[in-house]
PDB file of C-alpha atoms in Angstrom:
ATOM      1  CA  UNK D   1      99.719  96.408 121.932  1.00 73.00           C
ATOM      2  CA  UNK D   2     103.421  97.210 121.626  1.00 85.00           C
ATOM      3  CA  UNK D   3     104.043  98.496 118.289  1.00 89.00           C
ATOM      4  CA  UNK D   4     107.678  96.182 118.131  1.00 90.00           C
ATOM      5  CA  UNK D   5     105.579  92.904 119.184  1.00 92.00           C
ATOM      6  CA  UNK D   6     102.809  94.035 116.412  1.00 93.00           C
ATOM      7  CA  UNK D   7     105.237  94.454 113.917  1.00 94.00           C
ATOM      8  CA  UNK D   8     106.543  90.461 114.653  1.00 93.00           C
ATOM      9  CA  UNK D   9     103.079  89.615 114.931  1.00 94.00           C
ATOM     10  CA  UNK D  10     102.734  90.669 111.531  1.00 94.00           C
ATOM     11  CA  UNK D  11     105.344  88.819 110.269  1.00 94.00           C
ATOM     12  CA  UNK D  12     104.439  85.676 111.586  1.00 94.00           C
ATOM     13  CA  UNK D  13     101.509  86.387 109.877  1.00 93.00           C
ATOM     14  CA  UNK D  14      99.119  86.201 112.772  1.00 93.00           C
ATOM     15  CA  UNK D  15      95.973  86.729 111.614  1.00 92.00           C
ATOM     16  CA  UNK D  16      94.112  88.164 115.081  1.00 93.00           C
ATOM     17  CA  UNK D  17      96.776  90.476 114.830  1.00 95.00           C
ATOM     18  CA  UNK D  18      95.714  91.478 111.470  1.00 95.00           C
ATOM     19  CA  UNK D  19      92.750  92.002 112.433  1.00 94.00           C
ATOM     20  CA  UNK D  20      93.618  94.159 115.324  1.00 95.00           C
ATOM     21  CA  UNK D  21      95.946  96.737 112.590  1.00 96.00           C
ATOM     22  CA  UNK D  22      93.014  96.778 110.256  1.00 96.00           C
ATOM     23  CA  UNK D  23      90.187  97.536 113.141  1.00 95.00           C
ATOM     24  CA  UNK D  24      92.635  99.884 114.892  1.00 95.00           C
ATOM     25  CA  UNK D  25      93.734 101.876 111.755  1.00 95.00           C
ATOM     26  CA  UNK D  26      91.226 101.380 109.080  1.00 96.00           C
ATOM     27  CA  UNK D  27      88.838 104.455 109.976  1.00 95.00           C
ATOM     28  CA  UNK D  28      92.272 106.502 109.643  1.00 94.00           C
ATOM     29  CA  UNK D  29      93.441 105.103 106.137  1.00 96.00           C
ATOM     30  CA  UNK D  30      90.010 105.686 104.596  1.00 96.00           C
ATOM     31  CA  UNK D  31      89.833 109.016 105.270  1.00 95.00           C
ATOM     32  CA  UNK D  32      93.113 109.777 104.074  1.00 95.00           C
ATOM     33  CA  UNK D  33      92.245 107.565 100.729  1.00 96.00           C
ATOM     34  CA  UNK D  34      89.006 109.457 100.602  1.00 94.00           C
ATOM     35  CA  UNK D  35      90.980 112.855 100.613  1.00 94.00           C
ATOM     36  CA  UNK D  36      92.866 111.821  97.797  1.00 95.00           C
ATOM     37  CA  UNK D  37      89.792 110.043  95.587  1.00 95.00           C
ATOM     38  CA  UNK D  38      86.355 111.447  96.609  1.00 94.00           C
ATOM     39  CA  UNK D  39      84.597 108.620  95.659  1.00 94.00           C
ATOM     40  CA  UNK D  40      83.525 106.070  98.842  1.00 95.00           C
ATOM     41  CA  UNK D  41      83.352 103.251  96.780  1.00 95.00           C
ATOM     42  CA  UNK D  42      86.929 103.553  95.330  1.00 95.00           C
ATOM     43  CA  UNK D  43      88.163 104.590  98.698  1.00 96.00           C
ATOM     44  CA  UNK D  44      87.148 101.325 100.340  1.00 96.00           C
ATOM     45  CA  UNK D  45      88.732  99.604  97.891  1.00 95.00           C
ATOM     46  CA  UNK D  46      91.752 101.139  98.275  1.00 96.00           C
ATOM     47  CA  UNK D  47      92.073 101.177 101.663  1.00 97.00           C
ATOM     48  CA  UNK D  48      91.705  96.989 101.218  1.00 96.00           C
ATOM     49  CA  UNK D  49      94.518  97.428  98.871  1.00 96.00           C
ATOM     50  CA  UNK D  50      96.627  99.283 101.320  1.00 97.00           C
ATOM     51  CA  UNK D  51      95.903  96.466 104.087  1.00 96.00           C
ATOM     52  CA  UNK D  52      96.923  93.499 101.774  1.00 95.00           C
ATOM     53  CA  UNK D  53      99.971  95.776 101.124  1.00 95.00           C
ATOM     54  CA  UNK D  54     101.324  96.239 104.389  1.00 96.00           C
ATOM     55  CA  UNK D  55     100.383  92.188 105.314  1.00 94.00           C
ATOM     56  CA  UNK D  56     102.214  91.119 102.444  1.00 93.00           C
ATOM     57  CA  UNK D  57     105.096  93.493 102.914  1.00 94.00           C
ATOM     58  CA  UNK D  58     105.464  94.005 106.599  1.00 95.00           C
ATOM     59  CA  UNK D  59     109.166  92.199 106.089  1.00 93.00           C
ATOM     60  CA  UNK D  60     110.245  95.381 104.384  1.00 92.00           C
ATOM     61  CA  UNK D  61     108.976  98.089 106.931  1.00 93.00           C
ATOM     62  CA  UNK D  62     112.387  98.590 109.072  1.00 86.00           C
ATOM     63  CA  UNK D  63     110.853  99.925 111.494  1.00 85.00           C
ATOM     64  CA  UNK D  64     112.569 103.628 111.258  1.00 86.00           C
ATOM     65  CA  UNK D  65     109.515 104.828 111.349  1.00 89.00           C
ATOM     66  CA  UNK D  66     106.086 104.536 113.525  1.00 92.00           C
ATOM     67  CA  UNK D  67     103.919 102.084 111.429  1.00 94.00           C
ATOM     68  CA  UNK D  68     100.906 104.268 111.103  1.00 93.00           C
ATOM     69  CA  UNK D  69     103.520 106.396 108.653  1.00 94.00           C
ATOM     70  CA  UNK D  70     104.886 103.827 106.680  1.00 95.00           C
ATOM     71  CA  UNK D  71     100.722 103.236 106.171  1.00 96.00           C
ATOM     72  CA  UNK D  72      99.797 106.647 105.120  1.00 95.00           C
ATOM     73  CA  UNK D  73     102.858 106.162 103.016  1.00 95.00           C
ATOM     74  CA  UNK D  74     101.350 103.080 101.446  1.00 96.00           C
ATOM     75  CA  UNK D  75      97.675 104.635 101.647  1.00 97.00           C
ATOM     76  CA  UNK D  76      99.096 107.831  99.409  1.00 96.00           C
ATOM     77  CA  UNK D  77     100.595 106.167  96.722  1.00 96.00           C
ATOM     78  CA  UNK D  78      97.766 103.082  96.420  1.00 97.00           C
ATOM     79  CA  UNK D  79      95.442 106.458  95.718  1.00 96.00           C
ATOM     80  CA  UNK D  80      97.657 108.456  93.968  1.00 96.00           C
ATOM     81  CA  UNK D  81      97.963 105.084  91.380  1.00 95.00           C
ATOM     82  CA  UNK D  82      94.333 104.868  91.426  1.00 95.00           C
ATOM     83  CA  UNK D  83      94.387 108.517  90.241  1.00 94.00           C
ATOM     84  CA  UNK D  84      96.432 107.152  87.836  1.00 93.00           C
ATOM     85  CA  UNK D  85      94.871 104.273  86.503  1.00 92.00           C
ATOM     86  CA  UNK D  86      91.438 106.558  86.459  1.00 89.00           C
ATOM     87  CA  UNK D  87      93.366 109.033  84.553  1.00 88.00           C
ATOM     88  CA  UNK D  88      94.359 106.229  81.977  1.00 88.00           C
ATOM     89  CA  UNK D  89      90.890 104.976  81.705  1.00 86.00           C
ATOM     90  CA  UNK D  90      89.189 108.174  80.904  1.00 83.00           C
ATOM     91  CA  UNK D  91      91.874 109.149  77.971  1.00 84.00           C
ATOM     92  CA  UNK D  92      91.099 105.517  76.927  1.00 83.00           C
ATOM     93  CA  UNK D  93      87.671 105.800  76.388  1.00 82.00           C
ATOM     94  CA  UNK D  94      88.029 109.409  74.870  1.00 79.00           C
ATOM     95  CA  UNK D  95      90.012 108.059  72.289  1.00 80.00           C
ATOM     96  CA  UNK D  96      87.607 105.251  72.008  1.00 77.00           C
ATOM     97  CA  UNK D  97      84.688 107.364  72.123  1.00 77.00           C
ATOM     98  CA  UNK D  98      86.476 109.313  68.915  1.00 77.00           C
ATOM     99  CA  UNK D  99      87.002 106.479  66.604  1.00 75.00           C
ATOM    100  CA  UNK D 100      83.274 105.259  66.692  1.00 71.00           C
ATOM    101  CA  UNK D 101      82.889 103.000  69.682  1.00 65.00           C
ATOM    102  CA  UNK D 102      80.341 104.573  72.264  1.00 61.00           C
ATOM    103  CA  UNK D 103      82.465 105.170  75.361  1.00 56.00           C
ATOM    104  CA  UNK D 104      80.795 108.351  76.817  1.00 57.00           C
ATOM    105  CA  UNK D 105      78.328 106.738  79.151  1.00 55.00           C
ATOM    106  CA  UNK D 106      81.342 105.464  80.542  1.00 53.00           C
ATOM    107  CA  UNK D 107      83.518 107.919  80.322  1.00 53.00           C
ATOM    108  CA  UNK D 108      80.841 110.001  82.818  1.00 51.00           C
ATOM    109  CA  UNK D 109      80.838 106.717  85.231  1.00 52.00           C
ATOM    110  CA  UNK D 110      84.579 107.813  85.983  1.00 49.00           C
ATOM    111  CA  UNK D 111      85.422 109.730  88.991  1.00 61.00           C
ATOM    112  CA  UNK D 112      82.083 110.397  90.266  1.00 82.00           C
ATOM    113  CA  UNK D 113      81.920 112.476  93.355  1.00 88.00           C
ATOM    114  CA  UNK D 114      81.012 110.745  96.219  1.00 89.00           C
ATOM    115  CA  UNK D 115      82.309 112.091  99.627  1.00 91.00           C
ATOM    116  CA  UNK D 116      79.686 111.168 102.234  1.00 91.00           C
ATOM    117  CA  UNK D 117      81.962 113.319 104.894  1.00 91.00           C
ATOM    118  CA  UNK D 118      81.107 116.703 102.828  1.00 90.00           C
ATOM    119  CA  UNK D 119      77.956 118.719 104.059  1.00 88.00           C
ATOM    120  CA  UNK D 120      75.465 119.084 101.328  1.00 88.00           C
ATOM    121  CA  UNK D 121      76.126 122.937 100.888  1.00 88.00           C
ATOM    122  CA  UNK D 122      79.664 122.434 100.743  1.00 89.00           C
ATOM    123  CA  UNK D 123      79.495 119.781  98.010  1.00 92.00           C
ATOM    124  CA  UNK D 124      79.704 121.816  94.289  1.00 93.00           C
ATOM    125  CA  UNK D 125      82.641 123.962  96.150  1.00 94.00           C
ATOM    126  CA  UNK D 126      84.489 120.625  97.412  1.00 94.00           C
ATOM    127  CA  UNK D 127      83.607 119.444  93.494  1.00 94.00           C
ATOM    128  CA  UNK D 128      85.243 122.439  92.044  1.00 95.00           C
ATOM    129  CA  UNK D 129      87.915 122.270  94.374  1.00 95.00           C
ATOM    130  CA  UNK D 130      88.732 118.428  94.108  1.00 94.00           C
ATOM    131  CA  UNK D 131      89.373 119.188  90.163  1.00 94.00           C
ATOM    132  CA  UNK D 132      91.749 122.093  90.747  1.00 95.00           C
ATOM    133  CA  UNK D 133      93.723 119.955  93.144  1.00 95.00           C
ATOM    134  CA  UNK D 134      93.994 117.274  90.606  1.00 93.00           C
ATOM    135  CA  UNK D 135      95.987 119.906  88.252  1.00 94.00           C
ATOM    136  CA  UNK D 136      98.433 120.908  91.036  1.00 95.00           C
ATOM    137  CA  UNK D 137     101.998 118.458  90.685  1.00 96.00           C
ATOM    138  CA  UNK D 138     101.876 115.248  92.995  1.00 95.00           C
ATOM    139  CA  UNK D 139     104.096 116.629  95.856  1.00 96.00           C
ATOM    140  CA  UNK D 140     101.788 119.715  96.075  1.00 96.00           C
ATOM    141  CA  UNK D 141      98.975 117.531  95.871  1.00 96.00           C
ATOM    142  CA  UNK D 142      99.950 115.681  98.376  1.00 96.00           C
ATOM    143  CA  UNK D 143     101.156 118.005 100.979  1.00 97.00           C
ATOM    144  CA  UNK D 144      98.297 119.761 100.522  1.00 96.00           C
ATOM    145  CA  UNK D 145      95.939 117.372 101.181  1.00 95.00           C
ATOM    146  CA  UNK D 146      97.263 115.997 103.980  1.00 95.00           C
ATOM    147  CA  UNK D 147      97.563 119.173 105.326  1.00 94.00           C
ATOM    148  CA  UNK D 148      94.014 120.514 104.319  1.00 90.00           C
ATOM    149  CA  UNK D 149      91.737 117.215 104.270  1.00 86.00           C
ATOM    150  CA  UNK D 150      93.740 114.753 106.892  1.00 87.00           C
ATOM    151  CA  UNK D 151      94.262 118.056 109.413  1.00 89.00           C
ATOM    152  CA  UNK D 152      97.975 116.504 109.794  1.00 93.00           C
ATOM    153  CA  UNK D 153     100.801 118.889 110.898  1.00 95.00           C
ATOM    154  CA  UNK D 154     103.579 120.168 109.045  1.00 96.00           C
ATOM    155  CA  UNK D 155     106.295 117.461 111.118  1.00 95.00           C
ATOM    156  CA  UNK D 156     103.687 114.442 110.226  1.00 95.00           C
ATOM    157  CA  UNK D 157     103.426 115.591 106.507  1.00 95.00           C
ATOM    158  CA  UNK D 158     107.343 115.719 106.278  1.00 96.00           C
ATOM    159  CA  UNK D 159     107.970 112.248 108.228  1.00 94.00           C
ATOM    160  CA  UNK D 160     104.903 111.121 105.414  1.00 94.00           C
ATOM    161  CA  UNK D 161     106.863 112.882 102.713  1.00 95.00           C
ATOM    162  CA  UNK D 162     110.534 111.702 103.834  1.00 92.00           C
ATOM    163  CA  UNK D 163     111.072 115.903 102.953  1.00 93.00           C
ATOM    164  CA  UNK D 164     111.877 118.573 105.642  1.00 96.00           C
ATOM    165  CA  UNK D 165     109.061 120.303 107.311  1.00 96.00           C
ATOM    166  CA  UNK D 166     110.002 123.833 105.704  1.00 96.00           C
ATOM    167  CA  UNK D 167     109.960 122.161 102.334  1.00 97.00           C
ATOM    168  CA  UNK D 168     105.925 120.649 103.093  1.00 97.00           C
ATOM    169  CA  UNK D 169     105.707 124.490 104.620  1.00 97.00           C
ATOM    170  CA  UNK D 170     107.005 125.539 100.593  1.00 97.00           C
ATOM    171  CA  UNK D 171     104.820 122.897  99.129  1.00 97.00           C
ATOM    172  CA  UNK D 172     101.232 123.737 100.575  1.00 97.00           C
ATOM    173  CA  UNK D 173     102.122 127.792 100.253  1.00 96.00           C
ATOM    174  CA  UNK D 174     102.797 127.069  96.013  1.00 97.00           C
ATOM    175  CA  UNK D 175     100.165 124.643  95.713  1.00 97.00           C
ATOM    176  CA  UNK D 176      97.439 127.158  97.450  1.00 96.00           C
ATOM    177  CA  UNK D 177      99.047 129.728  95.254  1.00 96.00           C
ATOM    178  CA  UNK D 178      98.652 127.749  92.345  1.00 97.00           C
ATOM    179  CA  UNK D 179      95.314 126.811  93.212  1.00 96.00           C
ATOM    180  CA  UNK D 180      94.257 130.412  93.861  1.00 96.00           C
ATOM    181  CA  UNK D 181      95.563 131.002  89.951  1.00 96.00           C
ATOM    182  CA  UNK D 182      93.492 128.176  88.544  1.00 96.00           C
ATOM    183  CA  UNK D 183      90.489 128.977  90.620  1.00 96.00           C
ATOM    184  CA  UNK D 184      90.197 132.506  89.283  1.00 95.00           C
ATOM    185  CA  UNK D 185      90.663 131.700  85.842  1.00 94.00           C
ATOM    186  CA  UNK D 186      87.246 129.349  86.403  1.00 95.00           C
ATOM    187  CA  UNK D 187      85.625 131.523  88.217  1.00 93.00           C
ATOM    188  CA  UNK D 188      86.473 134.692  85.798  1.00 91.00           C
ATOM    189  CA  UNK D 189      85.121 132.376  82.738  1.00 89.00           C
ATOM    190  CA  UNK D 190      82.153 131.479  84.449  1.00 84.00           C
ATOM    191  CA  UNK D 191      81.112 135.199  85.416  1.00 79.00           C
ATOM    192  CA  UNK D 192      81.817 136.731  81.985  1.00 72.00           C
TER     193      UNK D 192
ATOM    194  CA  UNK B   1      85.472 150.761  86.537  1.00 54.00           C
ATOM    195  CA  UNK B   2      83.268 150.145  89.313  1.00 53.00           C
ATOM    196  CA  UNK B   3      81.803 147.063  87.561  1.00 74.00           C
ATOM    197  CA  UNK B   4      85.162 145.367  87.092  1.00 77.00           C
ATOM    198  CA  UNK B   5      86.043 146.117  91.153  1.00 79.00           C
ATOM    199  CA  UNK B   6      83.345 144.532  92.324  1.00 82.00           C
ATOM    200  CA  UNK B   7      83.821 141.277  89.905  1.00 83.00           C
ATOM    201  CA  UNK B   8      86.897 141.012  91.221  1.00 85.00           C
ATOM    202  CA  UNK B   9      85.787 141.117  94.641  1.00 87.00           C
ATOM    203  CA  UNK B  10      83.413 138.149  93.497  1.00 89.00           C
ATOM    204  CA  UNK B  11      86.276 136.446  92.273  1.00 92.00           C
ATOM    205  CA  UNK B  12      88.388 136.760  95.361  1.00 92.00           C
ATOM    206  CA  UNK B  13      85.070 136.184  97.779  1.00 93.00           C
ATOM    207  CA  UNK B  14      84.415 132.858  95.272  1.00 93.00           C
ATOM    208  CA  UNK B  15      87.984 131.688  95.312  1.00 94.00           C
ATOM    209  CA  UNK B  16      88.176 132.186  99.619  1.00 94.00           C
ATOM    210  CA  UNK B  17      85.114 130.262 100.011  1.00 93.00           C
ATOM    211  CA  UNK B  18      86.091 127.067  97.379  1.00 94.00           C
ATOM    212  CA  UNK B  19      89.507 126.953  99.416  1.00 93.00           C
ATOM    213  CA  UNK B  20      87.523 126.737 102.481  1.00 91.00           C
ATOM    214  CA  UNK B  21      84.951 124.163 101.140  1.00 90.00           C
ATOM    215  CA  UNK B  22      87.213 121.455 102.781  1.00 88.00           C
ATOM    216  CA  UNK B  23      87.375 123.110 106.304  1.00 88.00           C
ATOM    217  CA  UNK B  24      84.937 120.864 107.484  1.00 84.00           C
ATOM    218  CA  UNK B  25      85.159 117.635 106.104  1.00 89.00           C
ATOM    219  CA  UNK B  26      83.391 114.855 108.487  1.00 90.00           C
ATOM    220  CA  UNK B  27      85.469 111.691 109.083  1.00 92.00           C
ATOM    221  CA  UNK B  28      83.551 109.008 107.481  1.00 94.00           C
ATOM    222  CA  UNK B  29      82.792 105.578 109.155  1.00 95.00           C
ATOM    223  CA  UNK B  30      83.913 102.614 107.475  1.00 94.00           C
ATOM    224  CA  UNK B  31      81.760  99.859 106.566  1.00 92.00           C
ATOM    225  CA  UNK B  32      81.644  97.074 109.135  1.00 93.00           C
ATOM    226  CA  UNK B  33      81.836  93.984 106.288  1.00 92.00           C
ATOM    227  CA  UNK B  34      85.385  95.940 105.412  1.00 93.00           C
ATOM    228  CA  UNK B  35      87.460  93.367 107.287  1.00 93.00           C
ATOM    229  CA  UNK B  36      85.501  90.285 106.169  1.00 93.00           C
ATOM    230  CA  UNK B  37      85.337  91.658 102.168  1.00 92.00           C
ATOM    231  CA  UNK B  38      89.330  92.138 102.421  1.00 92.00           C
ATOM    232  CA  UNK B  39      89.805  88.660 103.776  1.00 91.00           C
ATOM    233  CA  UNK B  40      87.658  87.291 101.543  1.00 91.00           C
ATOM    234  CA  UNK B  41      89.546  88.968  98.597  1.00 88.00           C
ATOM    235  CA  UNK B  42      92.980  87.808 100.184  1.00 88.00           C
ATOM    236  CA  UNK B  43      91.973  84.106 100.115  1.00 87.00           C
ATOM    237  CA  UNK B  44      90.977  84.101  96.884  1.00 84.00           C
ATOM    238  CA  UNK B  45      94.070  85.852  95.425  1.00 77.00           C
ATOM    239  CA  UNK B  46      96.372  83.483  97.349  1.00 69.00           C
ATOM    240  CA  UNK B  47      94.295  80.487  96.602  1.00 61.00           C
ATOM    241  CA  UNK B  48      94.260  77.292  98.728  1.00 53.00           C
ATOM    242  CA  UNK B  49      97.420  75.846  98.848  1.00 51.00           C
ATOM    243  CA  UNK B  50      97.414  71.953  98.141  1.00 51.00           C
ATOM    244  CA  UNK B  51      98.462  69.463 100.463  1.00 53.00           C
ATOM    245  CA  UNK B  52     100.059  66.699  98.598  1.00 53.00           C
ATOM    246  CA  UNK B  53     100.407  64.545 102.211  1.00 56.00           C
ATOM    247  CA  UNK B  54      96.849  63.880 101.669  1.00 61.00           C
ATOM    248  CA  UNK B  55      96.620  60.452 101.280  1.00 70.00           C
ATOM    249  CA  UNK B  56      93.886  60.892  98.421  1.00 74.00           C
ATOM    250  CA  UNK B  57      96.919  62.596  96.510  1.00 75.00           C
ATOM    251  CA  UNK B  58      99.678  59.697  96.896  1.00 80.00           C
ATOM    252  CA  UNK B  59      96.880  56.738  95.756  1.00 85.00           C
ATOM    253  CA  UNK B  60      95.539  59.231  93.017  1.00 86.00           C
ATOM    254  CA  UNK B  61      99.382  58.928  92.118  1.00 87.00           C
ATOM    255  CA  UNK B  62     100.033  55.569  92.207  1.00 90.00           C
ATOM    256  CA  UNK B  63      96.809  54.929  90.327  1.00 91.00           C
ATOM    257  CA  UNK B  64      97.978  56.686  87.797  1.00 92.00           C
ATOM    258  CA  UNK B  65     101.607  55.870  87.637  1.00 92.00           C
ATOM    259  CA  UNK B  66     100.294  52.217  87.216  1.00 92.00           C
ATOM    260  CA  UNK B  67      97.412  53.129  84.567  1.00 91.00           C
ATOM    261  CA  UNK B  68     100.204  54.534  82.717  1.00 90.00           C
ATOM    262  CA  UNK B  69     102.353  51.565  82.702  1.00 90.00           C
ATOM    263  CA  UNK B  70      99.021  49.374  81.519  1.00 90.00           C
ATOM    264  CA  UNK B  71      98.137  51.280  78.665  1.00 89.00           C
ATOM    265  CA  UNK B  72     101.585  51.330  77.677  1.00 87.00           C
ATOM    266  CA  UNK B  73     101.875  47.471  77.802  1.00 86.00           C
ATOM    267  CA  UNK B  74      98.505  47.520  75.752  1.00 85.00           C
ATOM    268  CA  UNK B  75      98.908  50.276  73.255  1.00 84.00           C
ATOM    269  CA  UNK B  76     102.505  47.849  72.545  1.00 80.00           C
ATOM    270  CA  UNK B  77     100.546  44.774  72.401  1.00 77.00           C
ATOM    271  CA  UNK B  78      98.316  46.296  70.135  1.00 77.00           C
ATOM    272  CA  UNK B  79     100.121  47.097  67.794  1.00 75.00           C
ATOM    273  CA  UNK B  80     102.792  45.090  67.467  1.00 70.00           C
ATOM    274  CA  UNK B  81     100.944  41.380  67.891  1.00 63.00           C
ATOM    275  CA  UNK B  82     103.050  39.380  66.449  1.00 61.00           C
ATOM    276  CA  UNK B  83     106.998  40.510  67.952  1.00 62.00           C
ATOM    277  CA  UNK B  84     108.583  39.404  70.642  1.00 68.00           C
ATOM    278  CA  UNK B  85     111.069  41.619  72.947  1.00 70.00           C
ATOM    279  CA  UNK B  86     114.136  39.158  72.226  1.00 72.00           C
ATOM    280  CA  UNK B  87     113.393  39.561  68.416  1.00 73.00           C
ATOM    281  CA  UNK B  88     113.369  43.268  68.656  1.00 72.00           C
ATOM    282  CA  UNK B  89     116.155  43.734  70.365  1.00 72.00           C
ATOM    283  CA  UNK B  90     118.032  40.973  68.356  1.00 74.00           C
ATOM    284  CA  UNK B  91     117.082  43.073  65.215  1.00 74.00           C
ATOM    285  CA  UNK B  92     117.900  46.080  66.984  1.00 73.00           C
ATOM    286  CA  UNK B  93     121.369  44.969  67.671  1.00 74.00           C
ATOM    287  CA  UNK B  94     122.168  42.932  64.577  1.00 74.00           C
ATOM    288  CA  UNK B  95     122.467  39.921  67.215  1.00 68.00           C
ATOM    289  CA  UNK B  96     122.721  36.523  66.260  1.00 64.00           C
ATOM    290  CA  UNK B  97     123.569  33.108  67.649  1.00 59.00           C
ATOM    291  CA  UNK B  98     125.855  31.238  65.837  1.00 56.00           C
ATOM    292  CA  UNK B  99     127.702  27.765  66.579  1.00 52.00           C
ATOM    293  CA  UNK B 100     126.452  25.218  69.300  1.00 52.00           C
ATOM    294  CA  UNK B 101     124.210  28.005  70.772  1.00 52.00           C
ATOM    295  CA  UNK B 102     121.885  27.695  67.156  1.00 52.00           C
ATOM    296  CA  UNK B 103     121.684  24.154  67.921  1.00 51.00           C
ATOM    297  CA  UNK B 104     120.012  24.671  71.583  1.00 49.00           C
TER     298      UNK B 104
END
């Protein structure tokens, strides 16, 4: 289908079309949620989220764009806030877990690993990894994984990223810098 | 001396293979119920919208319009038994009939 007559689909809220967008592009916006949150479970939820999104705001997309990048724009941010919120929750029931109430069980429920497209071997590297990323700033985060995870090129990142393709080139060389740094200071505690 | 080199080779060697640790990621399937779960959540976050041209709506309407107006003219009846509208409103504006009208 024509991606102009989709888009006014869309906005007539035709739900066939709908249906269409979410069977032609949902495989695509999972992964990408799952390369932010490594957690199956939380990225099928978001990638729901990121479908309501764009079928309640299709009126804004303009159209400057293709539509599958104003979706991996939506698809970023809707797991970056998820990050977010997690983030929130955990420091939540730290505090709790300080002042008496028993919040530890759940405080281990949070961000549990769960990336069913990681080979076994791989998994306590991608682990390890995964929680290095999460220290890097939100640009570098997400250049990088779009770039590492997704497989996207430089000139997708940058139309993603509304940046220029030799500042996503800057981003992913300082955050693989940075995340050289943090690696060896784990690795150097854990051999001494 | 030698010690410390080779750590540092297990560093670097560690650090290469982490970074790597991603290189293969599969793409993951999605589940098949994902469409019917999100439309399912969708409808129940916009709710059905009522239609007020059902006809069940306009007699539930006037039913109750007109129950209204009953118990009104019943709670009044109650308790005030004994007045009449003219009187109150007589009362109310210090009205009263003087001359050939008191007569009638």
């Amino acid at each position: 289908m024509d991606e102009t007559k989709l888009v006014q689909n869309l906005v007539a809220k035709s739900e066939p079309t709908f249906q269409y967008l979410v069977e032609t592009y949902q495989k695509q916006i999972l992964n990408t949620c799952l390369g932010f949150v490594p957690n199956i479970h939380d990225a099928e939820d978001i990638t729901q989220e990121v479908f309501i999104e764009v079928y309640r705001s299709i009126e804004q997309f303009k159209q400057d764009s293709k539509l599958s990048t104003w979706m991996y724009r939506i698809a970023v941010s809707k797991s970056l806030e998820h990050i977010r919120y997690k983030k929130s929750q955990k420091r939540k029931a730290f505090f709790k877990s300080l002042i008496g109430l028993d919040e530890k069980e759940s405080m281990l429920q949070v961000d549990k690993f769960n990336h069913p497209g990681i080979e076994l071997e791989n998994k306590e590297r991608a682990k390890v990894l995964y929680e290095h990323i999460d220290k890097l700033s939100t640009n570098q985060r997400i250049a990088f994984t779009l770039h590492k995870v997704e497989g996207l090129s430089h000139q997708e990142i940058s139309k993603i990223m509304d940046n220029s393709i030799g500042a996503v080139e800057s981003l992913i060389f300082r955050a693989k810098g940075n995340l050289k740094k943090s690696l060896k200071i784990y690795y150097e505690k854990k051999m001494i | 001396m030698q010690n410390s080199f080779d750590m540092e080779k297990n560093i670097n060697q560690e650090i290469e293979q982490t970074l790597k640790a991603l290189d293969d990621v599969q793409q993951v399937e999605v589940n098949p119920y994902l469409y019917t779960r999100m439309k399912a959540k969708m409808d129940q976050s916009m709710g059905t919208p009522i239609n007020f041209s059902f006809p069940f709506f306009k007699i539930a309407l006037i039913m109750l319009l007109v129950s209204n107006v009953l118990v009104g003219i019943y709670a009044y009846k109650v308790y005030n038994p004994k007045t009449d509208i003219t009187e109150i409103i007589t009362q109310e504006f210090n009205l009263r009939f003087k001359g050939d009208f008191q007569n009638l």
